[in-house]
Short mmCIF file of C-alpha atoms and ligand atoms in Angstrom, two decimals:
data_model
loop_
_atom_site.label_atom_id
_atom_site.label_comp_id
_atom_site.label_asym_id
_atom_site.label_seq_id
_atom_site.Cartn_x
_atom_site.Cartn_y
_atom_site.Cartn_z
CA UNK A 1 20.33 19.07 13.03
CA UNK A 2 24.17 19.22 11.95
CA UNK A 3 25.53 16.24 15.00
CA UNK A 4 28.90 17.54 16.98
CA UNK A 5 29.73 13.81 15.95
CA UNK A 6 28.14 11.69 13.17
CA UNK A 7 28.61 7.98 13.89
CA UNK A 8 25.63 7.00 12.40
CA UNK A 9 27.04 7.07 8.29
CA UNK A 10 30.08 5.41 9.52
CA UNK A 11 28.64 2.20 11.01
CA UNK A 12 26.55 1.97 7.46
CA UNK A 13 29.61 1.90 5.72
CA UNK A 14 30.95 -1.48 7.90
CA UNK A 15 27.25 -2.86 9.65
CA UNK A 16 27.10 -5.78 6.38
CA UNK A 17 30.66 -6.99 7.27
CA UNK A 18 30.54 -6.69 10.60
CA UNK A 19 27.46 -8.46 11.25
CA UNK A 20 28.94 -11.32 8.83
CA UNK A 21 32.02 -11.29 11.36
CA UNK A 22 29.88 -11.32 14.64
CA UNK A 23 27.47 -14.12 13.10
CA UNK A 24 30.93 -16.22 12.81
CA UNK A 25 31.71 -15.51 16.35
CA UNK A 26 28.57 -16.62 17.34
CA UNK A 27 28.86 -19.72 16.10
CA UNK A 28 32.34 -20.15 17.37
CA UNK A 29 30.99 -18.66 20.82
CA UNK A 30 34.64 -17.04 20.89
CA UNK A 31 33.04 -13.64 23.38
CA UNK A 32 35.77 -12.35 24.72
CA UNK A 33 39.71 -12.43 23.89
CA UNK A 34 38.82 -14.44 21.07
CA UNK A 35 40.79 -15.09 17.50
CA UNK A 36 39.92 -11.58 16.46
CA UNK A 37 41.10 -9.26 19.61
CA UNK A 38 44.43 -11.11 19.23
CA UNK A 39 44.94 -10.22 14.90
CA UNK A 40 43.30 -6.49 16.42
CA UNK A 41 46.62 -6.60 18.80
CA UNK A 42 49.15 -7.05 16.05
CA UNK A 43 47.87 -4.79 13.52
CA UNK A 44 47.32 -2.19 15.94
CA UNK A 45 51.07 -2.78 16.97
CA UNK A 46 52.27 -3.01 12.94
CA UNK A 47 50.56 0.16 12.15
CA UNK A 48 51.59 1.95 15.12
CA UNK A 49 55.70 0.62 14.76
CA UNK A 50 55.69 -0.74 18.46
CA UNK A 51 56.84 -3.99 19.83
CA UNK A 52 53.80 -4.42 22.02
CA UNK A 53 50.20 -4.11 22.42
CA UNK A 54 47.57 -5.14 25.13
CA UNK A 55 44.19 -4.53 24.67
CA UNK A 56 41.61 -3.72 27.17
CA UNK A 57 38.30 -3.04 28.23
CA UNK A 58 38.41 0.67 28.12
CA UNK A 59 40.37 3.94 27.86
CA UNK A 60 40.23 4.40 31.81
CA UNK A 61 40.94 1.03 32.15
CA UNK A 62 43.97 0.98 30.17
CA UNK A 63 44.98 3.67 32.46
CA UNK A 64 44.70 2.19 35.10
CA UNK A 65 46.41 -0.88 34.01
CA UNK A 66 49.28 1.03 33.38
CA UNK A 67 49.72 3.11 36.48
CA UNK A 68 49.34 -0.43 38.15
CA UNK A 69 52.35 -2.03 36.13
CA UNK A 70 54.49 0.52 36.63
CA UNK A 71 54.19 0.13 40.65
CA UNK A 72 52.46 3.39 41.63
CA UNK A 73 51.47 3.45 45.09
CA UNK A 74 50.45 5.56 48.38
CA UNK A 75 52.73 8.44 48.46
CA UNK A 76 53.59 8.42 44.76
CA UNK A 77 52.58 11.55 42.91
CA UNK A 78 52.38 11.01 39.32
CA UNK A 79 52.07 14.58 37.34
CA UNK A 80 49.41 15.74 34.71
CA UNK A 81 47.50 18.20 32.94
CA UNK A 82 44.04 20.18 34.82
CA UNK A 83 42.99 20.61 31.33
CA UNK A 84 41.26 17.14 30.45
CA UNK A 85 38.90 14.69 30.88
CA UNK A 86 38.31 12.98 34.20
CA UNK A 87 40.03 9.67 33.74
CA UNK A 88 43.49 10.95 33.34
CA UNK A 89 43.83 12.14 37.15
CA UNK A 90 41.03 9.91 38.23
CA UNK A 91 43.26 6.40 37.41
CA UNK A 92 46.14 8.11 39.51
CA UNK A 93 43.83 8.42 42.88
CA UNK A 94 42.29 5.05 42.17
CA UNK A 95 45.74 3.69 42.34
CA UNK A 96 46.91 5.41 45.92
CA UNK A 97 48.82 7.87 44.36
CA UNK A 98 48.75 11.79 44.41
CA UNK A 99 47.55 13.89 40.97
CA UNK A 100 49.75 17.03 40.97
CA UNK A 101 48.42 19.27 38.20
CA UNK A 102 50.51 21.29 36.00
CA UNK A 103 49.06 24.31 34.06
CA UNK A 104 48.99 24.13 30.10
CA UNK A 105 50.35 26.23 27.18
CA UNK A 106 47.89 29.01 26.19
CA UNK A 107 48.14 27.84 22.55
CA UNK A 108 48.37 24.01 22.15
CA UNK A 109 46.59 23.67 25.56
CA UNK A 110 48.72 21.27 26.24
CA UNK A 111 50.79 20.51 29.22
CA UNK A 112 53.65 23.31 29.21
CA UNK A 113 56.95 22.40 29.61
CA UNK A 114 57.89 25.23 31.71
CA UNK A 115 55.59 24.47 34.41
CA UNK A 116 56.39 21.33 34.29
CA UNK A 117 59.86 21.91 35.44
CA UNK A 118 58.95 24.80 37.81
CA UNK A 119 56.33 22.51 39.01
CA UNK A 120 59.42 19.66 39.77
CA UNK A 121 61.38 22.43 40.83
CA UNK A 122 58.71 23.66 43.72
CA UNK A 123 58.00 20.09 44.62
CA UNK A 124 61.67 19.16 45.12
CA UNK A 125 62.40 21.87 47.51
CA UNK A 126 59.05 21.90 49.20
CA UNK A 127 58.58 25.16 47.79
CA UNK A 128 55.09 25.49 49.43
CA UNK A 129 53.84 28.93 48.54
CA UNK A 130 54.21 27.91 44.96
CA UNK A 131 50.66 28.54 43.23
CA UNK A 132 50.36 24.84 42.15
CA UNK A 133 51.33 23.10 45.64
CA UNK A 134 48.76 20.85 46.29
CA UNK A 135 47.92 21.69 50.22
CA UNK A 136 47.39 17.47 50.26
CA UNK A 137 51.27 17.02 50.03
CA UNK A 138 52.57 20.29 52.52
CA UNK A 139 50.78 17.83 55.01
CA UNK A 140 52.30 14.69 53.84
CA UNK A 141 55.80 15.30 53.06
CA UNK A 142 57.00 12.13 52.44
CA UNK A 143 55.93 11.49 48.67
CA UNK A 144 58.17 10.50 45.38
CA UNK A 145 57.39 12.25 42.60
CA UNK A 146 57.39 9.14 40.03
CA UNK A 147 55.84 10.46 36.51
CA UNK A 148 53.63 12.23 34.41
CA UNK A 149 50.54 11.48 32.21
CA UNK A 150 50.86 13.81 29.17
CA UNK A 151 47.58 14.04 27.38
CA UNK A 152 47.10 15.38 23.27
CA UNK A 153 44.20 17.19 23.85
CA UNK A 154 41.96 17.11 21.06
CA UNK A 155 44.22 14.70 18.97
CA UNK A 156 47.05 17.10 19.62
CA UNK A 157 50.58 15.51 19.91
CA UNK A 158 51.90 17.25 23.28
CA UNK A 159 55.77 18.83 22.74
CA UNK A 160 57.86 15.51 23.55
CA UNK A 161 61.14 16.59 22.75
CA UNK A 162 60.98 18.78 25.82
CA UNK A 163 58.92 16.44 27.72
CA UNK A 164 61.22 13.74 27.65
CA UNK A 165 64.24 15.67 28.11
CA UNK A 166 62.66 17.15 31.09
CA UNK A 167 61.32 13.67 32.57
CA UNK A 168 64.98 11.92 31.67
CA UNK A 169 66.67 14.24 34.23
CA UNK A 170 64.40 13.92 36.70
CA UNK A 171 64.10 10.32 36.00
CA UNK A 172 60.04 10.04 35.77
CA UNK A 173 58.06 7.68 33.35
CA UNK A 174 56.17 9.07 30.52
CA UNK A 175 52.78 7.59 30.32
CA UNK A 176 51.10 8.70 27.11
CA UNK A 177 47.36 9.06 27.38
CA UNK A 178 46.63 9.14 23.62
CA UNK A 179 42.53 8.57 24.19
CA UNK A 180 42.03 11.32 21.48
CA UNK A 181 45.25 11.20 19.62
CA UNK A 182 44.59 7.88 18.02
CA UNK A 183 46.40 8.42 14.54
CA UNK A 184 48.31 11.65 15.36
CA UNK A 185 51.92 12.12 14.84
CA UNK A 186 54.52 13.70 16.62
CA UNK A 187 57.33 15.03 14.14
CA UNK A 188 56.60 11.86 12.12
CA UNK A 189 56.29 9.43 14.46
CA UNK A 190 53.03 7.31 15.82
CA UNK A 191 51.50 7.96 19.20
CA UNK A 192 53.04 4.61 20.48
CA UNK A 193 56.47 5.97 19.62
CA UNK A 194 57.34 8.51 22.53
CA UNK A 195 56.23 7.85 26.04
CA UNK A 196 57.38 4.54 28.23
CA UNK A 197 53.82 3.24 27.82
CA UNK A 198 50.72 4.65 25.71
CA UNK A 199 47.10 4.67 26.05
CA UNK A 200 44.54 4.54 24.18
CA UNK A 201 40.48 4.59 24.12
CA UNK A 202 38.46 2.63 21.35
CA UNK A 203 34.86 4.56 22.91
CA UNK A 204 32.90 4.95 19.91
CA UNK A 205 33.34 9.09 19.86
CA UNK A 206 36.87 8.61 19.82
CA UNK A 207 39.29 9.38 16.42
CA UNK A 208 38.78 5.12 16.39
CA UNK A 209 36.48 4.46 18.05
CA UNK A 210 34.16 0.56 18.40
CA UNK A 211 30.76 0.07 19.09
CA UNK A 212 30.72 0.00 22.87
CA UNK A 213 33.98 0.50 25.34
CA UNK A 214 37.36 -0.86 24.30
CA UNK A 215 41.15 0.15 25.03
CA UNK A 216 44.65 -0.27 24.23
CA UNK A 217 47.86 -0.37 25.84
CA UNK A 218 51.30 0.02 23.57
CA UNK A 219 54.98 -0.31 25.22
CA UNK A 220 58.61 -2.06 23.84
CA UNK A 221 59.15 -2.74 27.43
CA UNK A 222 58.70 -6.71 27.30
CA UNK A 223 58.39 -6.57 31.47
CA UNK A 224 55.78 -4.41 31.43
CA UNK A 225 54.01 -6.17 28.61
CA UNK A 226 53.87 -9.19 30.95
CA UNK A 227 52.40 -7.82 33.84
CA UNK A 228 50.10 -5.73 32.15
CA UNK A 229 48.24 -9.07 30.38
CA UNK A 230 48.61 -10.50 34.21
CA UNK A 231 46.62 -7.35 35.43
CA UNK A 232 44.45 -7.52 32.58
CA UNK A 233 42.87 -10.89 34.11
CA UNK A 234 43.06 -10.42 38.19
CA UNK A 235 46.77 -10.96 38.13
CA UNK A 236 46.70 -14.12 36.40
CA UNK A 237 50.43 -16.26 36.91
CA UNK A 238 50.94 -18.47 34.59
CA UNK A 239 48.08 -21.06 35.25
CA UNK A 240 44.61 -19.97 35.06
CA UNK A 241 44.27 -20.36 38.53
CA UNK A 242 46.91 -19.04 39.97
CA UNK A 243 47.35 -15.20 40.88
CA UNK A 244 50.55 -13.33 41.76
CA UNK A 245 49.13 -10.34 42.20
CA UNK A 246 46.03 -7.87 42.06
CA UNK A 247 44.65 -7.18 39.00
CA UNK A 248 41.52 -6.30 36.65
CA UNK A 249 38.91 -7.42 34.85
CA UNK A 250 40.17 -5.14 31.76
CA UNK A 251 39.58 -8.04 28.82
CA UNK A 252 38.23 -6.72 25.59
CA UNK A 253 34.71 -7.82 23.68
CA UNK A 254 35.85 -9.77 20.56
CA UNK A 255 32.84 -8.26 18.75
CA UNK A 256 34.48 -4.47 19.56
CA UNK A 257 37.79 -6.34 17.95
CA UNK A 258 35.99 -7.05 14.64
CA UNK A 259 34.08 -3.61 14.69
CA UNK A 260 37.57 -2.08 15.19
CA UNK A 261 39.36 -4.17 12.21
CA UNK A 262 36.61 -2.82 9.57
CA UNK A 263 36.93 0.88 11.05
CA UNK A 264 41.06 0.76 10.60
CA UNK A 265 40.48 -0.04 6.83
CA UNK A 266 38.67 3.72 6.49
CA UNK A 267 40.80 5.14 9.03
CA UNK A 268 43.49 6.97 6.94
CA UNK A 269 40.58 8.52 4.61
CA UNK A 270 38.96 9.23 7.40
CA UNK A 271 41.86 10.94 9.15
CA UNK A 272 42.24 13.10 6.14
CA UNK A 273 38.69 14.22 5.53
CA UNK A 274 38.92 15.33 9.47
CA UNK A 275 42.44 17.28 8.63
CA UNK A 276 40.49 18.85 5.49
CA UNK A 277 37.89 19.76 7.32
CA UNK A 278 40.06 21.55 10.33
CA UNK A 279 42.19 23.28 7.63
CA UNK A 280 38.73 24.46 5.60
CA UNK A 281 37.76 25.62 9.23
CA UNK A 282 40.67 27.35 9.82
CA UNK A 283 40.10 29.36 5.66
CA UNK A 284 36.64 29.60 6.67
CA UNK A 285 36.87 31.40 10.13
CA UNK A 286 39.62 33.75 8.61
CA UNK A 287 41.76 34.92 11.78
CA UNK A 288 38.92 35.52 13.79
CA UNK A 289 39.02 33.44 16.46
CA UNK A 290 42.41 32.22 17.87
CA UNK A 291 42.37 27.88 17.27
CA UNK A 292 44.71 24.96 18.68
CA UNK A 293 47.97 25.64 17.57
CA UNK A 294 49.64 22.45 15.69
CA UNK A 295 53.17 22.43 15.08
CA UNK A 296 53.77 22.33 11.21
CA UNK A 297 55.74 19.33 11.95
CA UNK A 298 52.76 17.07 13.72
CA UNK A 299 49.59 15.78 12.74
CA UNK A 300 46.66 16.37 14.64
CA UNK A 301 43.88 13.63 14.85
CA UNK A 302 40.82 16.19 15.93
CA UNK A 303 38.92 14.86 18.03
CA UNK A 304 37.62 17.86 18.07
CA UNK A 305 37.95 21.55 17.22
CA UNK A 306 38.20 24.27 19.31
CA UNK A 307 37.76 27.87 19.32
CA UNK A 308 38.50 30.64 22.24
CA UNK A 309 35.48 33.33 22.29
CA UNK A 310 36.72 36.73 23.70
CA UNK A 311 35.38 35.52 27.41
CA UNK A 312 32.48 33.52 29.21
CA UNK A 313 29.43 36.04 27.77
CA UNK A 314 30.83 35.99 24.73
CA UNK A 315 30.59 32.34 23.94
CA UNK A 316 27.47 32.42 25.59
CA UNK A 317 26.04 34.06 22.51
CA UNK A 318 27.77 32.09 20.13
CA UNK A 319 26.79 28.71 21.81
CA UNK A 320 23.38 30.00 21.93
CA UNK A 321 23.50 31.40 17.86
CA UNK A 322 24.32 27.35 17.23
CA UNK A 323 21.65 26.03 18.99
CA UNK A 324 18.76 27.97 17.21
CA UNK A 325 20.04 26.81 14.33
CA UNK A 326 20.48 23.26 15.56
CA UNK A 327 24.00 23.10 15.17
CA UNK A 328 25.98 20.52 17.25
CA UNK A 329 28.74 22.07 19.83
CA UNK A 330 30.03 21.18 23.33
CA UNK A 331 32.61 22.96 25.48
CA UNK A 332 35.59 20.32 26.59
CA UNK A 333 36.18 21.33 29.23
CA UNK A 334 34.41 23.68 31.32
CA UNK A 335 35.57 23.30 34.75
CA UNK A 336 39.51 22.13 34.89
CA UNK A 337 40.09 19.31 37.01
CA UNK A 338 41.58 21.26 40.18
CA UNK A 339 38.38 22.36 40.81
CA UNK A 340 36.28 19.49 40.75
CA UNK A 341 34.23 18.59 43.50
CA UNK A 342 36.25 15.18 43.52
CA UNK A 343 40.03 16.84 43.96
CA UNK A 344 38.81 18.87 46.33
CA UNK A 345 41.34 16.96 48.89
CA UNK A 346 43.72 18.04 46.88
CA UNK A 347 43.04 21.36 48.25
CA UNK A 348 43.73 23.45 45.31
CA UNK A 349 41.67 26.34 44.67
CA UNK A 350 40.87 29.08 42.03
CA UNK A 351 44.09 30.78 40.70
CA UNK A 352 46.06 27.96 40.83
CA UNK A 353 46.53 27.23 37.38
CA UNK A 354 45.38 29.97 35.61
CA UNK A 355 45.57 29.29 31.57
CA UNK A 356 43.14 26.23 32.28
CA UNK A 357 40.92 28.36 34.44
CA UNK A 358 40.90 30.84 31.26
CA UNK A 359 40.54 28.23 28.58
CA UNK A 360 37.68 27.13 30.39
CA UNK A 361 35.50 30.02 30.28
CA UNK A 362 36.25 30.35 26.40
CA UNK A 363 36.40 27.25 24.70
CA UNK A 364 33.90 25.64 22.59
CA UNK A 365 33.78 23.08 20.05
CA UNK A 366 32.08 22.80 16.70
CA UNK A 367 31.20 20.27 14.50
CA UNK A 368 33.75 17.71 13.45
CA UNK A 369 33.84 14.54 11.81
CA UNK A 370 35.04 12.89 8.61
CA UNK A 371 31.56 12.72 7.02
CA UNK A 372 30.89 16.66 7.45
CA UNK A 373 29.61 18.32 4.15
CA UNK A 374 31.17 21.56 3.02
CA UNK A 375 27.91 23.48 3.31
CA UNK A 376 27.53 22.30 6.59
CA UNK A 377 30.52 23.41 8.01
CA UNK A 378 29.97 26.75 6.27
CA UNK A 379 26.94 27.06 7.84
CA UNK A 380 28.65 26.61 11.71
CA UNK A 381 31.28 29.05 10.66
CA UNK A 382 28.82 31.60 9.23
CA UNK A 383 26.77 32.18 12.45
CA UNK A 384 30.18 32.29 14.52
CA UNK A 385 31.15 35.06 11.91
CA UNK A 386 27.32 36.69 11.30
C1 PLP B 401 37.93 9.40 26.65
C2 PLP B 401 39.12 9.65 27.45
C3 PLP B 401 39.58 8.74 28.43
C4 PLP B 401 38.79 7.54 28.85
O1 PLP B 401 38.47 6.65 27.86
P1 PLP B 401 37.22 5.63 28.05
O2 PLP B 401 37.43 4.64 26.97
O3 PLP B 401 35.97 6.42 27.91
O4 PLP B 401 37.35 5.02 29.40
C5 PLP B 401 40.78 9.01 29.07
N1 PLP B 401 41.48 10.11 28.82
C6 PLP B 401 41.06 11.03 27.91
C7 PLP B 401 41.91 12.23 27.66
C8 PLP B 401 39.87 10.83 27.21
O5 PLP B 401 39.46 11.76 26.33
#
C-alpha cells in the first residue's frame, strides 16, 4: 500500500524526544498552556516575521476566534471561496454572519480576483439576477459586506497583490486561512505576512501538522491580539474570573506544543523533499494532465497534489487503476460548498459558480509527502499514464 499521507516514518524520527519532553511535563503536570505552548508561540512568530501569535485548539477554532475578534455579526457577510474544506464558510455561519461564495480561477483554483470584484460589484447594487446572489440576502437586504476568507488551496499562496488592492477599496479585512499553506510563500514573503489576521491548522495531515488538533492565529494588530487570547479562554478580562465578553474554550495541549517544536526542526527538509517531489511529478506526468498552477514567484507547501482528468468517467478509471494497485488518492473536493446540504439556506443552486462545479468532477489527488520514494511515485504516475 503506497499511503496518500505517511505520518507514520515521521513520528519515528521525533517519538524518543518527544516522549522525553512529555515525561517532563508530566512531572511538572503543566497540561495545557504550559511553558512549552508559550516558546511554540514565539518561534512560530520568529520564523513566520510577525509581531503576534495566539495559539489554539484547532484550525476551525482559530477561525472562529478570528471572525469573533474582528466583530462579525448577524447581517455581516464575510466573502470566500466554494472550493474548500468545510470550516472556512462553516466559522462564518457559526458566528451570525452570511458566507457569500465567490467562484475560483480555473488554474490556481484559487479565489479569482475578478469575481471577487464582480461579486462586490453585484452585491453593492443589489444586482440580484447575478449568478452568485445568494437568494438568503435578496430577502434580507440589510447586510454589510465586511471581508473575505482567502484560502491557499493545497498549500497554494492565493494572488494577494490583487486581493488586497481589491479589499483596500472596498475597505474589507483579509482573513488568511493558511490551514494548508503552512510554510508557503507569497512572492517571498511568509503566510503571516499578507492578510489582517492568519490562520492556521496544526491537524496532524496538515504541511505541520501535531499529534492530535492544534491551531494558530498570527496578526501585528496588538488590539486584536488582546481579544483574541480573551476569546481564547471564555472572554477572560484581566482576572481569571472576570469575563468581558463571550468567548471559547480554544487553549492548546502543551504536549501538541512539544510535538510541534521537534516537527519545525525537519520542517524546511521536509518542505523541500515535498517541492522535489511535486516538481518530479510534474517531469514524470509530462504535460499530460493539466496541475495547480504556482506562480514562479511563490512557494507552494503541497498539501497535496492535484490533477484534472478529462471529466467525471474519466477519473473514475484512473481512481479505480490506483486502487487495484493499492495506491493512496482522495478527491478534495468533490462537492463545492454551495451545494452542500448545510448552505442550502443559502439558496444557491447548480450553475452558480461554475469552475468549482467543474473542478469538482475532475480533481483527484495522488500521493504526497516528504518521505515518498522515487519508485513509488513512479509507480502512481505510471498507471495514470499506462
Ligand atoms: C483543515 C482545514 C481547516 C480546519 O482545520 P482543523 O484543524 O481540522 O480544525 C480549515 N480550513 C481549511 C482550508 C482546512 O484545510
Amino acid at each position: 500500500m503506497i499511503p496518500l499521507i505517511d505520518l507514520k516514518y515521521q513520528a519515528q524520527k521525533i517519538k524518543k524526544q518527544v516522549l522525553e519532553n512529555i515525561s517532563a511535563t508530566i512531572d511538572n503536570a503543566d497540561f495545557i498552556m504550559g511553558q512549552k505552548v508559550q516558546e511554540l508561540e514565539t518561534v512560530l512568530a520568529t520564523q513566520n516575521a510577525v509581531e503576534h501569535c495566539v495559539s489554539c485548539s484547532s484550525g476551525t477554532d482559530a477561525l472562529i476566534m478570528s471572525l469573533m475578534a474582528l466583530g462579525i455579526e448577524k447581517g455581516d457577510v464575510v466573502l470566500t471561496t466554494p472550493f474548500t474544506f468545510m470550516a472556512t464558510a462553516e466559522a462564518i455561519t457559526l458566528c451570525g454572519g452570511t458566507p457569500v461564495f465567490v467562484d475560483v480561477d480555473p488554474n490556481t483554483f484559487n479565489i479569482c480576483a475578478k469575481s471577487l470584484e464582480k461579486t462586490l460589484s453585484a452585491l453593492k447594487n443589489k444586482h440580484h439576477e447575478f449568478a452568485g446572489f445568494p437568494d438568503v440576502l435578496k430577502q434580507s437586504p440589510d447586510f454589510n459586506v465586511k471581508g473575505i476568507i482567502t484560502v491557499d488551496l493545497f498549500g497554494n499562496p492565493c494572488h494577494y497583490d490583487k486581493i488586497e488592492s481589491i479589499c483596500d477599496k472596498h475597505n474589507l479585512f483579509i482573513l488568511r486561512d493558511a490551514a494548508q499553506s503552512y510554510g508557503a510563500r507569497y512572492k517571498g514573503k511568509s503566510i503571516a505576512e499578507n492578510g489582517d489576521i492568519i490562520t492556521t491548522s496544526f491537524f496532524p495531515a496538515k504541511p505541520l501538522g501535531a499529534f492530535g488538533d492544534g491551531g494558530a492565529i498570527f496578526t501585528n494588530n496588538k488590539k486584536l491580539t488582546d481579544d483574541l487570547v480573551s476569546i481564547r479562554v471564555h472572554g477572560q478580562g484581566p482576572n481569571k474570573y472576570s469575563n468581558i465578553r463571550i468567548g471559547v474554550n480554544g487553549r492548546l495541549d502543551t504536549i501538541q506544543a512539544i510535538v510541534l517544536l521537534e516537527k519545525l526542526k525537519l520542517f524546511d527538509a521536509e518542505l523541500a523533499a515535498r517541492q522535489k517531489l511535486a516538481e518530479s511529478y510534474a517531469e514524470m506526468l509530462d504535460g499530460r494532465f493539466q496541475l495547480q498552477e504556482i506562480s514562479e514567484s511563490d512557494v507552494c507547501s503541497w498539501a497535496q497534489f492535484s490533477l484534472l482528468a478529462d471529466n467525471e468517467e474519466h477519473r473514475r478509471l484512473l481512481l479505480n487503476k490506483l486502487s487495484d494497485n493499492k495506491v493512496g488518492h482522495s478527491i478534495y473536493y468533490p462537492t463545492p460548498l454551495h451545494l452542500q446540504p448545510a448552505f442550502e439556506y443559502l439558496g444557491y443552486s447548480v450553475g452558480c459558480f461554475p469552475i468549482a462545479e467543474d473542478l469538482s468532477t475532475r480533481i483527484f489527488s495522488i500521493p504526497m509527502h516528504p518521505y515518498l520514494s522515487l519508485s513509488d511515485a513512479e509507480k502512481a504516475t505510471g498507471l495514470l499514464l499506462g
